């Protein structure tokens, strides 16, 4: 038997964009993301350096650990499976169009602090 709407348990509304983005993860992975978020200011400061940001795109786990940021176990396992060729995909690439024209794509990755709602 269904509960009347007035007695139905209300769904928990995500209070921020960060919580919305991790809502689909397992509860244990959500806890680890929350733990890593405590280092957000330090991570953003590190990523403001273009060289460190590029290192992060190539090997995020090593870059975080090299800067004294403790990465929780489940996240560490996932980052160990990270594709090291991602940075190569972000480099400028030139594509030839059928008419002989060439187009060069420039992908820019920008790290910013999230806003709380």
Tab-separated table of N, CA and C in Angstrom:
chain	number	residue	atom	x	y	z
A	1	UNK	N	0.835	-1.168	0.000
A	1	UNK	CA	0.000	0.000	0.000
A	1	UNK	C	0.894	1.252	0.000
A	2	UNK	N	0.575	2.169	-0.853
A	2	UNK	CA	1.368	3.398	-0.950
A	2	UNK	C	0.984	4.360	0.159
A	3	UNK	N	2.006	5.100	0.599
A	3	UNK	CA	1.749	6.141	1.590
A	3	UNK	C	1.110	7.322	0.892
A	4	UNK	N	0.201	7.989	1.572
A	4	UNK	CA	-0.338	9.225	0.978
A	4	UNK	C	0.806	10.228	0.791
A	5	UNK	N	0.654	11.096	-0.186
A	5	UNK	CA	1.714	12.056	-0.499
A	5	UNK	C	2.157	12.861	0.711
A	6	UNK	N	1.253	13.179	1.600
A	6	UNK	CA	1.622	13.988	2.759
A	6	UNK	C	2.547	13.230	3.705
A	7	UNK	N	2.501	11.894	3.694
A	7	UNK	CA	3.329	11.094	4.571
A	7	UNK	C	4.555	10.529	3.860
A	8	UNK	N	4.623	10.678	2.548
A	8	UNK	CA	5.751	10.147	1.793
A	8	UNK	C	7.039	10.852	2.216
A	9	UNK	N	8.101	10.080	2.268
A	9	UNK	CA	9.394	10.642	2.672
A	9	UNK	C	9.908	11.542	1.544
A	10	UNK	N	10.179	12.819	1.849
A	10	UNK	CA	10.640	13.721	0.791
A	10	UNK	C	12.057	13.328	0.348
A	11	UNK	N	12.283	13.451	-0.955
A	11	UNK	CA	13.615	13.172	-1.471
A	11	UNK	C	14.559	14.266	-1.007
A	12	UNK	N	15.781	13.855	-0.685
A	12	UNK	CA	16.782	14.821	-0.233
A	12	UNK	C	17.250	15.634	-1.436
A	13	UNK	N	17.142	16.924	-1.324
A	13	UNK	CA	17.553	17.806	-2.400
A	13	UNK	C	19.036	18.133	-2.234
A	14	UNK	N	19.791	18.017	-3.337
A	14	UNK	CA	21.212	18.350	-3.281
A	14	UNK	C	21.354	19.832	-2.986
A	15	UNK	N	22.242	20.161	-2.050
A	15	UNK	CA	22.358	21.550	-1.631
A	15	UNK	C	23.376	22.334	-2.451
A	16	UNK	N	24.121	21.671	-3.320
A	16	UNK	CA	25.099	22.388	-4.127
A	16	UNK	C	25.346	21.641	-5.424
A	17	UNK	N	25.997	22.314	-6.327
A	17	UNK	CA	26.356	21.687	-7.603
A	17	UNK	C	27.273	20.487	-7.350
A	18	UNK	N	28.177	20.615	-6.391
A	18	UNK	CA	29.080	19.509	-6.053
A	18	UNK	C	28.281	18.292	-5.619
A	19	UNK	N	27.327	18.483	-4.737
A	19	UNK	CA	26.516	17.359	-4.271
A	19	UNK	C	25.694	16.762	-5.404
A	20	UNK	N	25.206	17.599	-6.315
A	20	UNK	CA	24.473	17.089	-7.473
A	20	UNK	C	25.380	16.216	-8.336
A	21	UNK	N	26.625	16.645	-8.501
A	21	UNK	CA	27.537	15.913	-9.387
A	21	UNK	C	27.984	14.580	-8.796
A	22	UNK	N	27.967	14.430	-7.484
A	22	UNK	CA	28.383	13.160	-6.878
A	22	UNK	C	27.188	12.312	-6.453
A	23	UNK	N	25.980	12.799	-6.650
A	23	UNK	CA	24.776	12.105	-6.179
A	23	UNK	C	24.639	10.705	-6.767
A	24	UNK	N	25.119	10.478	-7.970
A	24	UNK	CA	24.995	9.174	-8.611
A	24	UNK	C	26.060	8.179	-8.187
A	25	UNK	N	27.018	8.606	-7.393
A	25	UNK	CA	28.089	7.718	-6.941
A	25	UNK	C	27.630	6.887	-5.749
A	26	UNK	N	28.369	5.830	-5.467
A	26	UNK	CA	28.057	5.009	-4.298
A	26	UNK	C	28.272	5.849	-3.035
A	27	UNK	N	27.603	5.495	-1.937
A	27	UNK	CA	27.772	6.261	-0.693
A	27	UNK	C	29.226	6.332	-0.225
A	28	UNK	N	29.975	5.254	-0.362
A	28	UNK	CA	31.371	5.276	0.088
A	28	UNK	C	32.211	6.205	-0.787
A	29	UNK	N	31.950	6.206	-2.099
A	29	UNK	CA	32.685	7.104	-2.993
A	29	UNK	C	32.271	8.555	-2.748
A	30	UNK	N	31.012	8.783	-2.405
A	30	UNK	CA	30.559	10.134	-2.055
A	30	UNK	C	31.311	10.648	-0.826
A	31	UNK	N	31.479	9.779	0.178
A	31	UNK	CA	32.216	10.184	1.386
A	31	UNK	C	33.658	10.534	1.043
A	32	UNK	N	34.265	9.758	0.145
A	32	UNK	CA	35.652	10.032	-0.232
A	32	UNK	C	35.771	11.332	-1.016
A	33	UNK	N	34.791	11.606	-1.864
A	33	UNK	CA	34.805	12.875	-2.606
A	33	UNK	C	34.645	14.047	-1.635
A	34	UNK	N	33.801	13.890	-0.625
A	34	UNK	CA	33.629	14.941	0.385
A	34	UNK	C	34.939	15.147	1.148
A	35	UNK	N	35.646	14.042	1.462
A	35	UNK	CA	36.925	14.148	2.176
A	35	UNK	C	37.955	14.869	1.316
A	36	UNK	N	37.990	14.561	0.030
A	36	UNK	CA	38.942	15.216	-0.878
A	36	UNK	C	38.575	16.692	-1.058
A	37	UNK	N	37.291	16.993	-0.988
A	37	UNK	CA	36.846	18.377	-1.166
A	37	UNK	C	37.380	19.299	-0.074
A	38	UNK	N	37.711	18.735	1.074
A	38	UNK	CA	38.278	19.547	2.158
A	38	UNK	C	39.601	20.179	1.733
A	39	UNK	N	40.226	19.620	0.712
A	39	UNK	CA	41.501	20.129	0.197
A	39	UNK	C	41.307	21.004	-1.047
A	40	UNK	N	40.065	21.394	-1.316
A	40	UNK	CA	39.753	22.117	-2.546
A	40	UNK	C	40.603	23.375	-2.733
A	41	UNK	N	40.752	24.180	-1.696
A	41	UNK	CA	41.530	25.426	-1.828
A	41	UNK	C	42.979	25.127	-2.209
A	42	UNK	N	43.555	24.130	-1.573
A	42	UNK	CA	44.944	23.758	-1.866
A	42	UNK	C	45.078	23.206	-3.291
A	43	UNK	N	44.106	22.402	-3.706
A	43	UNK	CA	44.124	21.828	-5.062
A	43	UNK	C	43.994	22.938	-6.099
A	44	UNK	N	43.065	23.871	-5.878
A	44	UNK	CA	42.878	24.968	-6.836
A	44	UNK	C	44.112	25.860	-6.920
A	45	UNK	N	44.744	26.102	-5.784
A	45	UNK	CA	45.963	26.903	-5.787
A	45	UNK	C	47.049	26.200	-6.607
A	46	UNK	N	47.166	24.881	-6.417
A	46	UNK	CA	48.145	24.099	-7.166
A	46	UNK	C	47.828	24.147	-8.669
A	47	UNK	N	46.561	24.018	-9.021
A	47	UNK	CA	46.163	23.967	-10.430
A	47	UNK	C	46.200	25.332	-11.103
A	48	UNK	N	46.389	26.396	-10.346
A	48	UNK	CA	46.505	27.720	-10.964
A	48	UNK	C	47.830	27.862	-11.703
A	49	UNK	N	48.793	27.001	-11.389
A	49	UNK	CA	50.067	26.963	-12.110
A	49	UNK	C	49.866	26.098	-13.359
A	50	UNK	N	50.002	26.663	-14.580
A	50	UNK	CA	49.752	25.900	-15.811
A	50	UNK	C	50.568	24.610	-15.924
A	51	UNK	N	51.803	24.632	-15.451
A	51	UNK	CA	52.637	23.436	-15.535
A	51	UNK	C	52.080	22.322	-14.631
A	52	UNK	N	51.660	22.697	-13.438
A	52	UNK	CA	51.097	21.708	-12.514
A	52	UNK	C	49.734	21.214	-13.010
A	53	UNK	N	48.978	22.100	-13.637
A	53	UNK	CA	47.684	21.695	-14.196
A	53	UNK	C	47.895	20.666	-15.303
A	54	UNK	N	48.909	20.856	-16.123
A	54	UNK	CA	49.193	19.881	-17.184
A	54	UNK	C	49.665	18.555	-16.583
A	55	UNK	N	50.470	18.625	-15.529
A	55	UNK	CA	50.894	17.400	-14.845
A	55	UNK	C	49.668	16.671	-14.288
A	56	UNK	N	48.738	17.433	-13.741
A	56	UNK	CA	47.518	16.855	-13.171
A	56	UNK	C	46.716	16.133	-14.247
A	57	UNK	N	46.650	16.710	-15.436
A	57	UNK	CA	45.911	16.073	-16.526
A	57	UNK	C	46.587	14.787	-16.984
A	58	UNK	N	47.908	14.700	-16.812
A	58	UNK	CA	48.637	13.498	-17.212
A	58	UNK	C	48.605	12.423	-16.138
A	59	UNK	N	48.728	12.811	-14.884
A	59	UNK	CA	48.788	11.854	-13.777
A	59	UNK	C	48.224	12.500	-12.507
A	60	UNK	N	46.897	12.522	-12.373
A	60	UNK	CA	46.287	13.224	-11.239
A	60	UNK	C	46.686	12.660	-9.877
A	61	UNK	N	46.781	11.355	-9.744
A	61	UNK	CA	47.117	10.757	-8.458
A	61	UNK	C	48.508	11.171	-8.001
A	62	UNK	N	49.478	11.053	-8.871
A	62	UNK	CA	50.854	11.423	-8.514
A	62	UNK	C	50.946	12.913	-8.185
A	63	UNK	N	50.265	13.733	-8.966
A	63	UNK	CA	50.315	15.182	-8.749
A	63	UNK	C	49.709	15.551	-7.398
A	64	UNK	N	48.566	14.971	-7.062
A	64	UNK	CA	47.941	15.268	-5.769
A	64	UNK	C	48.825	14.812	-4.614
A	65	UNK	N	49.345	13.594	-4.707
A	65	UNK	CA	50.184	13.072	-3.632
A	65	UNK	C	51.493	13.839	-3.506
A	66	UNK	N	52.049	14.299	-4.632
A	66	UNK	CA	53.297	15.065	-4.612
A	66	UNK	C	53.118	16.405	-3.892
A	67	UNK	N	51.889	16.893	-3.830
A	67	UNK	CA	51.609	18.166	-3.166
A	67	UNK	C	51.005	17.968	-1.778
A	68	UNK	N	51.167	16.767	-1.238
A	68	UNK	CA	50.752	16.510	0.137
A	68	UNK	C	49.258	16.347	0.346
A	69	UNK	N	48.532	16.039	-0.718
A	69	UNK	CA	47.088	15.864	-0.607
A	69	UNK	C	46.805	14.367	-0.508
A	70	UNK	N	46.234	13.968	0.616
A	70	UNK	CA	45.939	12.554	0.834
A	70	UNK	C	44.705	12.164	0.021
A	71	UNK	N	44.878	11.155	-0.815
A	71	UNK	CA	43.785	10.685	-1.670
A	71	UNK	C	43.193	9.430	-1.024
A	72	UNK	N	41.873	9.428	-0.740
A	72	UNK	CA	41.236	8.260	-0.129
A	72	UNK	C	41.375	7.001	-1.004
A	73	UNK	N	41.248	5.847	-0.383
A	73	UNK	CA	41.536	4.548	-1.003
A	73	UNK	C	40.774	4.282	-2.307
A	74	UNK	N	39.448	4.422	-2.298
A	74	UNK	CA	38.672	4.131	-3.513
A	74	UNK	C	39.039	5.073	-4.652
A	75	UNK	N	39.202	6.354	-4.334
A	75	UNK	CA	39.595	7.312	-5.369
A	75	UNK	C	40.993	6.998	-5.883
A	76	UNK	N	41.855	6.587	-4.985
A	76	UNK	CA	43.217	6.233	-5.383
A	76	UNK	C	43.188	5.089	-6.394
A	77	UNK	N	42.360	4.081	-6.126
A	77	UNK	CA	42.239	2.950	-7.063
A	77	UNK	C	41.728	3.405	-8.413
A	78	UNK	N	40.739	4.290	-8.390
A	78	UNK	CA	40.187	4.777	-9.670
A	78	UNK	C	41.203	5.621	-10.427
A	79	UNK	N	41.952	6.432	-9.714
A	79	UNK	CA	42.949	7.278	-10.372
A	79	UNK	C	44.138	6.467	-10.873
A	80	UNK	N	44.395	5.312	-10.280
A	80	UNK	CA	45.464	4.446	-10.778
A	80	UNK	C	45.089	3.864	-12.131
A	81	UNK	N	43.802	3.794	-12.438
A	81	UNK	CA	43.322	3.288	-13.715
A	81	UNK	C	43.155	4.397	-14.746
A	82	UNK	N	43.575	5.601	-14.398
A	82	UNK	CA	43.418	6.790	-15.233
A	82	UNK	C	44.196	6.646	-16.546
A	83	UNK	N	43.647	7.132	-17.635
A	83	UNK	CA	44.299	7.089	-18.945
A	83	UNK	C	45.364	8.180	-19.016
A	84	UNK	N	46.656	7.813	-19.020
A	84	UNK	CA	47.720	8.824	-19.047
A	84	UNK	C	47.798	9.581	-20.372
A	85	UNK	N	47.075	9.132	-21.379
A	85	UNK	CA	47.106	9.797	-22.677
A	85	UNK	C	46.089	10.930	-22.779
A	86	UNK	N	45.361	11.208	-21.702
A	86	UNK	CA	44.355	12.270	-21.741
A	86	UNK	C	44.975	13.608	-22.126
A	87	UNK	N	46.139	13.918	-21.565
A	87	UNK	CA	46.796	15.192	-21.883
A	87	UNK	C	47.108	15.288	-23.373
A	88	UNK	N	47.442	14.169	-23.985
A	88	UNK	CA	47.720	14.172	-25.427
A	88	UNK	C	46.462	14.530	-26.228
A	89	UNK	N	45.324	14.079	-25.763
A	89	UNK	CA	44.064	14.380	-26.452
A	89	UNK	C	43.718	15.863	-26.364
A	90	UNK	N	44.261	16.545	-25.368
A	90	UNK	CA	43.952	17.962	-25.181
A	90	UNK	C	44.900	18.890	-25.942
A	91	UNK	N	45.923	18.346	-26.551
A	91	UNK	CA	46.855	19.166	-27.332
A	91	UNK	C	46.187	19.609	-28.632
A	92	UNK	N	46.735	20.684	-29.200
A	92	UNK	CA	46.173	21.167	-30.464
A	92	UNK	C	46.303	20.102	-31.541
A	93	UNK	N	45.217	19.905	-32.260
A	93	UNK	CA	45.207	18.947	-33.356
A	93	UNK	C	44.616	19.626	-34.574
A	94	UNK	N	45.176	19.317	-35.718
A	94	UNK	CA	44.689	19.903	-36.958
A	94	UNK	C	43.909	18.849	-37.726
A	95	UNK	N	42.753	19.245	-38.217
A	95	UNK	CA	41.894	18.343	-38.973
A	95	UNK	C	41.716	18.899	-40.376
A	96	UNK	N	41.808	18.027	-41.355
A	96	UNK	CA	41.607	18.429	-42.752
A	96	UNK	C	40.148	18.184	-43.114
A	97	UNK	N	39.494	19.211	-43.644
A	97	UNK	CA	38.110	19.099	-44.079
A	97	UNK	C	38.080	18.618	-45.528
A	98	UNK	N	36.958	18.066	-45.964
A	98	UNK	CA	36.874	17.537	-47.335
A	98	UNK	C	37.210	18.560	-48.420
A	99	UNK	N	36.956	19.840	-48.193
A	99	UNK	CA	37.230	20.874	-49.199
A	99	UNK	C	38.689	21.317	-49.219
A	100	UNK	N	39.549	20.701	-48.412
A	100	UNK	CA	40.958	21.065	-48.365
A	100	UNK	C	41.295	22.059	-47.261
A	101	UNK	N	40.293	22.641	-46.652
A	101	UNK	CA	40.514	23.584	-45.557
A	101	UNK	C	40.944	22.809	-44.305
A	102	UNK	N	41.790	23.430	-43.491
A	102	UNK	CA	42.188	22.787	-42.233
A	102	UNK	C	41.643	23.586	-41.055
A	103	UNK	N	41.312	22.859	-40.002
A	103	UNK	CA	40.784	23.455	-38.782
A	103	UNK	C	41.636	22.947	-37.626
A	104	UNK	N	42.069	23.877	-36.766
A	104	UNK	CA	42.851	23.484	-35.599
A	104	UNK	C	42.012	23.704	-34.356
A	105	UNK	N	41.825	22.620	-33.621
A	105	UNK	CA	41.047	22.692	-32.377
A	105	UNK	C	41.982	23.032	-31.224
A	106	UNK	N	41.533	23.905	-30.358
A	106	UNK	CA	42.298	24.258	-29.167
A	106	UNK	C	41.388	24.035	-27.972
A	107	UNK	N	41.744	23.049	-27.155
A	107	UNK	CA	40.939	22.720	-25.985
A	107	UNK	C	41.614	23.324	-24.763
A	108	UNK	N	40.862	24.063	-23.993
A	108	UNK	CA	41.397	24.703	-22.798
A	108	UNK	C	40.664	24.146	-21.581
A	109	UNK	N	41.428	23.690	-20.619
A	109	UNK	CA	40.847	23.183	-19.375
A	109	UNK	C	41.092	24.231	-18.306
A	110	UNK	N	40.025	24.623	-17.623
A	110	UNK	CA	40.141	25.649	-16.589
A	110	UNK	C	39.563	25.109	-15.294
A	111	UNK	N	40.326	25.189	-14.238
A	111	UNK	CA	39.882	24.703	-12.943
A	111	UNK	C	39.391	25.897	-12.131
A	112	UNK	N	38.188	25.798	-11.629
A	112	UNK	CA	37.612	26.888	-10.843
A	112	UNK	C	36.967	26.335	-9.572
A	113	UNK	N	36.788	27.194	-8.615
A	113	UNK	CA	36.148	26.794	-7.369
A	113	UNK	C	34.639	26.779	-7.574
A	114	UNK	N	33.980	25.769	-7.033
A	114	UNK	CA	32.525	25.669	-7.140
A	114	UNK	C	31.838	26.653	-6.221
A	115	UNK	N	30.626	27.013	-6.571
A	115	UNK	CA	29.835	27.926	-5.733
A	115	UNK	C	28.860	27.106	-4.927
A	116	UNK	N	28.671	27.493	-3.701
A	116	UNK	CA	27.676	26.849	-2.834
A	116	UNK	C	26.333	27.502	-3.096
A	117	UNK	N	25.296	26.690	-3.152
A	117	UNK	CA	23.954	27.235	-3.357
A	117	UNK	C	23.308	27.481	-2.020
